[in-house]
XYZ file of C-alpha atoms in Angstrom:
459
model
C 212.533 93.619 61.744
C 215.716 91.699 63.156
C 217.257 91.446 59.946
C 216.298 94.929 59.229
C 218.058 96.184 62.542
C 221.266 94.019 61.522
C 221.354 95.808 58.635
C 221.347 98.944 59.526
C 224.284 98.099 62.321
C 226.076 96.634 58.762
C 225.599 100.032 57.121
C 226.676 102.037 60.089
C 229.774 99.753 59.971
C 230.200 100.382 56.434
C 230.010 104.167 57.199
C 232.691 104.206 59.514
C 230.795 103.805 62.876
C 232.281 101.488 65.234
C 229.471 98.870 66.767
C 230.867 96.147 68.629
C 229.092 92.563 68.968
C 228.076 93.096 72.525
C 226.900 96.509 71.508
C 225.023 94.775 68.459
C 223.231 92.324 71.195
C 222.301 95.107 73.481
C 220.323 96.710 70.404
C 218.366 94.093 69.625
C 217.220 93.020 73.133
C 216.573 97.048 73.793
C 214.452 97.210 70.780
C 212.888 93.778 71.334
C 211.938 95.323 74.765
C 210.708 98.935 73.305
C 208.645 97.406 70.361
C 208.339 99.043 67.334
C 205.110 101.173 67.834
C 206.320 103.995 69.049
C 208.927 105.517 66.499
C 210.439 107.712 68.600
C 211.412 104.773 71.235
C 212.559 102.810 68.591
C 214.836 105.560 67.205
C 216.254 106.469 70.690
C 216.757 102.573 71.854
C 218.994 102.311 68.823
C 220.772 105.151 69.079
C 222.047 104.722 73.065
C 222.919 101.376 72.117
C 224.917 101.973 69.157
C 226.397 105.596 69.427
C 229.064 106.456 71.181
C 230.911 109.038 69.634
C 229.125 112.501 68.841
C 230.688 112.964 66.046
C 229.099 109.319 64.831
C 225.482 111.087 64.784
C 224.891 112.768 62.146
C 225.714 109.105 59.935
C 223.231 107.565 62.609
C 220.627 110.289 61.535
C 221.340 109.988 57.867
C 221.234 106.145 57.770
C 218.104 105.288 60.137
C 215.026 106.817 57.562
C 216.839 104.530 54.894
C 216.430 101.708 56.893
C 213.275 102.248 58.861
C 211.592 105.081 56.689
C 210.927 108.444 57.481
C 207.720 108.642 58.993
C 206.587 111.165 56.188
C 203.248 111.598 55.588
C 200.981 109.252 53.388
C 199.055 109.770 50.259
C 196.000 112.546 51.158
C 192.574 110.542 49.746
C 190.223 113.005 47.733
C 186.722 111.577 49.000
C 188.038 112.714 52.770
C 188.095 116.224 51.514
C 185.511 116.870 48.282
C 181.775 116.138 48.561
C 180.094 113.573 46.727
C 179.094 115.628 43.991
C 182.700 116.952 43.586
C 184.535 113.339 43.492
C 181.721 112.358 40.856
C 182.948 115.637 38.524
C 186.306 114.241 39.378
C 185.897 110.899 38.163
C 184.134 112.412 35.138
C 187.177 114.883 34.551
C 189.549 112.015 34.427
C 187.383 110.149 32.068
C 187.193 113.327 29.557
C 190.421 114.076 29.828
C 191.505 109.861 29.418
C 193.812 110.600 26.316
C 195.761 113.608 27.687
C 196.685 112.585 31.552
C 199.149 110.414 32.326
C 199.303 107.297 34.696
C 200.884 109.056 37.555
C 198.223 111.626 37.821
C 195.477 109.306 37.840
C 196.848 107.627 40.577
C 197.804 110.799 42.633
C 194.285 111.969 42.057
C 193.134 108.733 43.524
C 195.642 108.789 46.544
C 197.581 105.814 45.002
C 201.211 105.960 45.016
C 203.306 103.358 42.390
C 203.562 100.312 43.826
C 206.852 98.671 45.118
C 206.865 96.304 42.411
C 206.940 99.294 39.924
C 209.245 101.208 41.692
C 211.479 98.072 41.681
C 211.013 97.583 37.896
C 212.297 100.742 37.004
C 215.224 100.558 39.228
C 216.213 97.666 37.272
C 216.029 99.625 34.428
C 218.130 102.201 35.600
C 220.826 99.566 36.868
C 220.130 100.679 40.532
C 220.214 96.764 41.485
C 223.968 96.910 40.235
C 225.921 98.101 43.008
C 228.274 101.075 42.457
C 230.153 103.046 45.027
C 229.223 106.578 44.449
C 225.928 106.585 43.119
C 224.007 109.974 43.692
C 220.947 109.524 45.938
C 219.516 112.428 44.200
C 220.361 112.186 40.892
C 218.867 108.517 41.127
C 215.720 109.805 42.881
C 215.176 112.558 40.056
C 215.779 110.330 37.357
C 213.203 107.628 38.891
C 210.489 110.337 39.272
C 211.352 111.480 35.697
C 210.417 107.883 34.754
C 207.422 107.787 36.442
C 206.264 110.950 34.774
C 206.790 113.647 37.283
C 208.352 116.052 34.553
C 204.602 116.657 32.850
C 202.853 116.386 35.747
C 202.525 120.033 36.785
C 201.155 120.589 33.402
C 198.706 118.082 33.756
C 197.692 118.895 36.935
C 196.524 122.648 35.531
C 194.876 120.666 32.549
C 193.045 118.638 35.147
C 192.073 121.770 37.202
C 190.414 123.535 34.134
C 188.648 120.670 33.118
C 186.806 120.503 36.628
C 186.551 124.543 36.206
C 184.333 123.974 33.110
C 182.593 121.501 34.626
C 181.627 123.683 37.549
C 183.454 122.805 40.654
C 183.655 125.663 42.983
C 186.345 127.627 43.744
C 187.217 126.164 46.743
C 186.699 122.710 45.393
C 189.413 123.613 43.513
C 191.799 124.481 45.466
C 191.143 121.503 47.645
C 191.850 119.478 44.581
C 195.061 121.414 44.045
C 196.160 121.054 47.531
C 195.310 117.467 47.731
C 197.527 116.995 44.150
C 200.202 119.216 45.253
C 200.423 116.988 48.924
C 200.756 113.862 47.002
C 203.200 114.966 44.692
C 205.414 115.926 47.191
C 204.599 112.654 49.360
C 205.391 110.582 46.498
C 208.952 112.358 45.801
C 209.676 111.711 49.457
C 208.478 107.777 49.115
C 210.891 107.873 46.150
C 213.560 109.241 47.638
C 213.412 106.951 50.722
C 213.005 103.645 48.259
C 216.563 104.745 46.537
C 218.082 105.311 49.808
C 216.893 101.911 51.255
C 218.309 100.412 48.141
C 221.992 101.872 48.378
C 222.045 101.619 52.107
C 221.320 97.643 51.438
C 224.557 97.883 48.712
C 226.469 100.453 51.424
C 225.799 97.279 53.774
C 227.310 94.623 51.765
C 230.287 96.553 50.787
C 233.512 96.690 53.098
C 234.161 100.197 54.432
C 236.821 102.523 52.440
C 239.482 103.808 54.376
C 240.740 107.124 52.851
C 243.437 109.586 53.971
C 243.377 113.272 53.465
C 244.565 113.409 50.057
C 241.962 110.492 48.798
C 239.550 112.393 50.773
C 239.955 115.645 48.031
C 238.770 113.135 44.831
C 235.667 111.912 47.337
C 232.426 113.170 45.832
C 230.833 115.873 48.227
C 227.526 114.400 48.383
C 229.212 110.938 49.702
C 231.133 112.558 52.217
C 230.327 111.509 55.891
C 230.323 114.103 58.579
C 233.698 113.309 59.935
C 234.932 112.964 56.247
C 233.933 116.519 55.724
C 235.381 118.043 58.850
C 238.528 116.070 57.905
C 238.432 118.011 54.551
C 237.404 121.627 56.199
C 241.047 120.965 57.778
C 242.769 121.250 54.604
C 241.190 124.478 52.950
C 243.637 126.996 54.817
C 246.708 124.628 53.576
C 244.774 124.650 50.007
C 243.875 128.698 50.342
C 247.574 129.143 51.119
C 249.163 127.313 48.383
C 246.614 129.507 45.922
C 247.418 132.464 47.296
C 251.218 131.839 47.107
C 250.689 130.991 43.011
C 248.540 134.377 42.570
C 251.306 136.251 44.382
C 253.694 135.065 42.053
C 251.644 135.749 39.135
C 251.044 138.955 39.848
C 254.691 139.438 40.452
C 256.013 137.750 37.346
C 252.922 138.554 35.196
C 253.739 139.111 31.547
C 254.878 142.922 30.629
C 252.184 145.407 29.783
C 249.626 144.863 26.810
C 249.218 147.335 24.091
C 245.705 149.209 24.153
C 245.772 150.015 20.289
C 242.446 152.277 20.313
C 243.773 154.452 23.151
C 247.246 154.559 21.548
C 245.549 155.924 18.191
C 243.259 158.247 19.944
C 246.549 159.463 21.806
C 248.376 159.965 18.666
C 245.784 161.825 16.380
C 247.994 165.504 16.920
C 251.400 163.471 15.478
C 249.221 162.612 12.464
C 248.741 158.934 13.458
C 252.576 158.405 14.248
C 252.601 156.472 17.610
C 254.709 158.762 19.721
C 252.329 158.275 22.916
C 252.102 154.529 23.567
C 249.436 153.616 25.470
C 248.931 150.431 27.193
C 245.606 148.564 28.655
C 245.005 148.964 32.503
C 245.722 145.506 34.080
C 243.095 144.646 37.358
C 244.955 141.853 39.077
C 242.615 141.512 41.830
C 239.439 140.274 41.128
C 236.128 141.727 41.935
C 233.618 139.220 42.967
C 229.930 138.575 43.003
C 229.051 135.137 44.321
C 225.742 133.291 43.390
C 225.104 130.417 45.667
C 222.434 127.785 45.867
C 221.776 126.289 49.564
C 219.090 124.104 48.926
C 220.130 120.831 50.124
C 221.705 119.213 47.271
C 224.312 121.982 47.122
C 225.472 123.033 50.513
C 228.846 121.015 51.408
C 229.624 122.629 47.813
C 228.857 126.111 48.843
C 230.727 125.482 52.048
C 233.548 124.598 50.815
C 233.754 127.356 48.055
C 233.066 130.498 50.742
C 235.628 129.184 52.749
C 238.193 128.398 50.314
C 237.443 131.956 48.836
C 237.397 134.162 51.730
C 240.238 132.713 53.018
C 241.877 134.566 49.953
C 240.688 138.134 51.045
C 244.491 139.384 50.341
C 243.802 138.514 46.452
C 240.666 140.027 45.742
C 239.452 143.343 45.547
C 236.164 143.104 46.808
C 233.707 140.130 47.548
C 230.104 139.728 47.912
C 227.838 136.772 48.280
C 224.347 135.935 48.094
C 222.433 133.003 48.692
C 219.004 131.850 47.492
C 216.565 128.865 46.870
C 213.266 130.259 46.114
C 214.405 133.758 46.836
C 218.130 135.805 47.120
C 219.562 137.078 50.243
C 222.713 138.797 50.577
C 225.394 137.022 52.881
C 228.424 139.316 52.619
C 228.022 140.998 56.354
C 228.633 137.512 58.170
C 232.201 137.298 56.280
C 232.989 141.003 56.917
C 232.047 140.023 60.755
C 233.372 136.985 61.203
C 236.178 134.351 59.782
C 234.915 131.865 57.254
C 235.090 128.853 59.649
C 232.751 131.033 61.581
C 230.856 132.795 58.963
C 229.924 129.939 56.936
C 228.139 127.690 59.306
C 226.126 130.646 60.750
C 225.177 131.629 57.073
C 223.789 127.860 56.642
C 221.882 127.607 59.347
C 220.358 130.619 59.233
C 218.957 129.779 55.673
C 217.175 126.255 56.243
C 217.490 123.861 53.617
C 215.199 122.290 51.140
C 214.012 120.163 48.538
C 212.121 120.596 45.559
C 211.678 124.648 46.064
C 214.737 126.003 44.296
C 213.980 128.907 42.054
C 216.466 130.365 40.569
C 214.605 132.046 37.829
C 212.720 134.279 40.376
C 216.096 134.740 42.487
C 218.221 136.207 39.276
C 215.240 138.516 38.625
C 215.287 139.351 42.086
C 219.168 139.945 42.294
C 218.795 142.501 39.021
C 216.373 144.450 41.604
C 217.681 144.491 44.557
C 221.559 143.785 43.897
C 222.157 144.930 40.697
C 224.617 147.583 41.927
C 227.071 144.837 43.246
C 228.163 143.981 39.339
C 230.041 146.213 37.016
C 232.396 145.982 34.260
C 235.130 144.777 36.856
C 232.807 141.697 38.256
C 233.639 138.156 37.845
C 229.825 136.704 38.805
C 230.030 133.078 40.139
C 227.289 131.175 40.128
C 227.402 128.088 42.284
C 224.463 125.504 41.463
C 223.052 122.413 39.721
C 221.093 124.297 37.725
C 218.159 122.569 38.597
C 215.045 124.721 38.921
C 211.843 122.874 40.054
C 210.451 123.214 36.315
C 210.259 126.886 36.933
C 211.084 129.728 34.225
C 214.771 129.864 34.158
C 214.497 133.567 33.382
C 217.882 133.722 30.619
C 217.019 137.314 30.098
C 217.941 138.188 33.348
C 220.983 135.879 33.167
C 222.020 137.696 29.864
C 221.365 140.917 31.778
C 223.801 139.887 34.136
C 226.159 138.883 31.842
C 226.252 141.765 29.973
C 226.993 144.044 32.625
C 229.734 141.742 34.256
C 233.173 141.338 33.015
C 233.309 137.397 33.051
C 230.185 135.089 34.230
C 231.678 131.230 35.433
C 229.420 128.570 36.400
C 230.342 126.105 39.235
C 228.249 122.877 38.768
C 228.645 119.728 41.180
C 226.775 117.582 38.368
C 228.302 115.766 35.399
C 227.701 116.802 32.128
C 225.691 113.969 31.252
C 222.885 114.946 33.907
C 222.501 118.561 32.321
C 219.368 118.735 31.081
C 218.094 115.740 32.807
C 214.285 116.211 34.657
C 214.487 119.690 36.298
C 217.942 120.668 34.866
C 217.902 124.210 32.738
C 221.942 123.673 32.624
C 221.967 123.351 29.053
C 220.106 126.723 28.588
C 222.545 128.666 30.948
C 225.663 126.799 30.059
C 226.523 128.537 26.418
C 225.634 131.825 28.127
C 228.701 131.544 30.540
C 232.199 132.062 29.885
C 233.054 128.825 31.541
C 231.352 126.179 33.452
C 233.457 123.887 36.042
C 232.457 120.771 37.355
C 233.036 120.908 40.825
C 232.107 117.418 42.765
C 234.656 117.032 44.668
C 237.324 119.444 46.553
C 240.216 118.678 44.203
C 237.783 120.032 41.290
C 236.848 123.023 43.240
C 240.044 123.746 43.755
C 241.027 123.781 40.368
C 238.373 126.245 39.157
C 239.301 128.616 42.387
C 242.627 128.519 40.455
C 241.387 129.153 37.264
C 239.464 132.159 38.066
C 242.709 133.813 39.751
C 244.330 132.608 36.544
C 242.359 134.970 34.492
C 242.150 138.228 36.063
């Protein structure tokens, strides 16, 4: 355990937390006295001795579970919930479907998880054993789950439950079996996430800390920002918005001359035998009307935070803006921005909608949007979808997405993931992208600023 604590302290230092040798010694003494049996007492003892500044607390809370585990629930054992007859039926169903079910489902149905050796083997295949800065923990977790067979698991669970139903298992037994499998699936996801996090944390401990100024941080991926770095970047948003407002105003003032509207000109000059005495020009809508649909699940919150701050700092360049947030359902958040400044409204919105992993349902949210909020879209509206396109293997509802596109003037997508991650795991991005007028990668504030600037260029 001493080695683990030393590695944890190295990780804190690498993340920018100042820990002296005396504080390290105090931490070792405190944890030796408290022991490790009481997890909360152990965590408090470390925090009390190592953390001096309130600003460092989020870093501590992020790194602690990576080094000492999350204390998440273990996998459920089916024999604890099923009767002996139901257990025998389960074993018979697994034998009957021997050629159709993957090894992952077989293990989860028996309360087993992949061994650490198996996880380490997959990690080596992915190159996770070769340290590189800026590796994306969430993508690595999804990729490891994919290699374990997670993408086929939901279909296989349904196949197993159908087999059990055909063999005569009661509705109550089927419900218990479904709950066991769902709980074990979520527990495995947590274990893999923790394994990846611990691996990255060990690599972080071995690397010297990087010092970045504000300009460097503009190019730092959102998902690798510490809380102190994120606070520093938020201070830059007003300055960036002022620069974008100035550019937008210049375009409005010195924009190109009027554009001929051929159809309206012909109609207006029918009475002159088609001779164009009365020239008509296209109407220019200089200020965009926006509807912003944001994924506020855990992986997207930093991106949404900065985008909403940036857009609402530019209110004077927008005709009208309505904003919506979703994880598994969509709700409007526009009123918060009407009532207060962006630096107050954004944290309030994100606090009111708790984050969550593995429950995103964009398809259902799009369906709800077309039923409840379609009045926010007309032929002057630019739709901005902010999300990674990951849909938890749910129906992407491309029909609803196309319906929104047909009604809107433009449809833009802002995605923090690089193109090579599209279509991996539960990503539906390869299906959504062709339906968009443009897709922008926004993995850092520099890319996000460029995407917002493009929005105002294309009025």
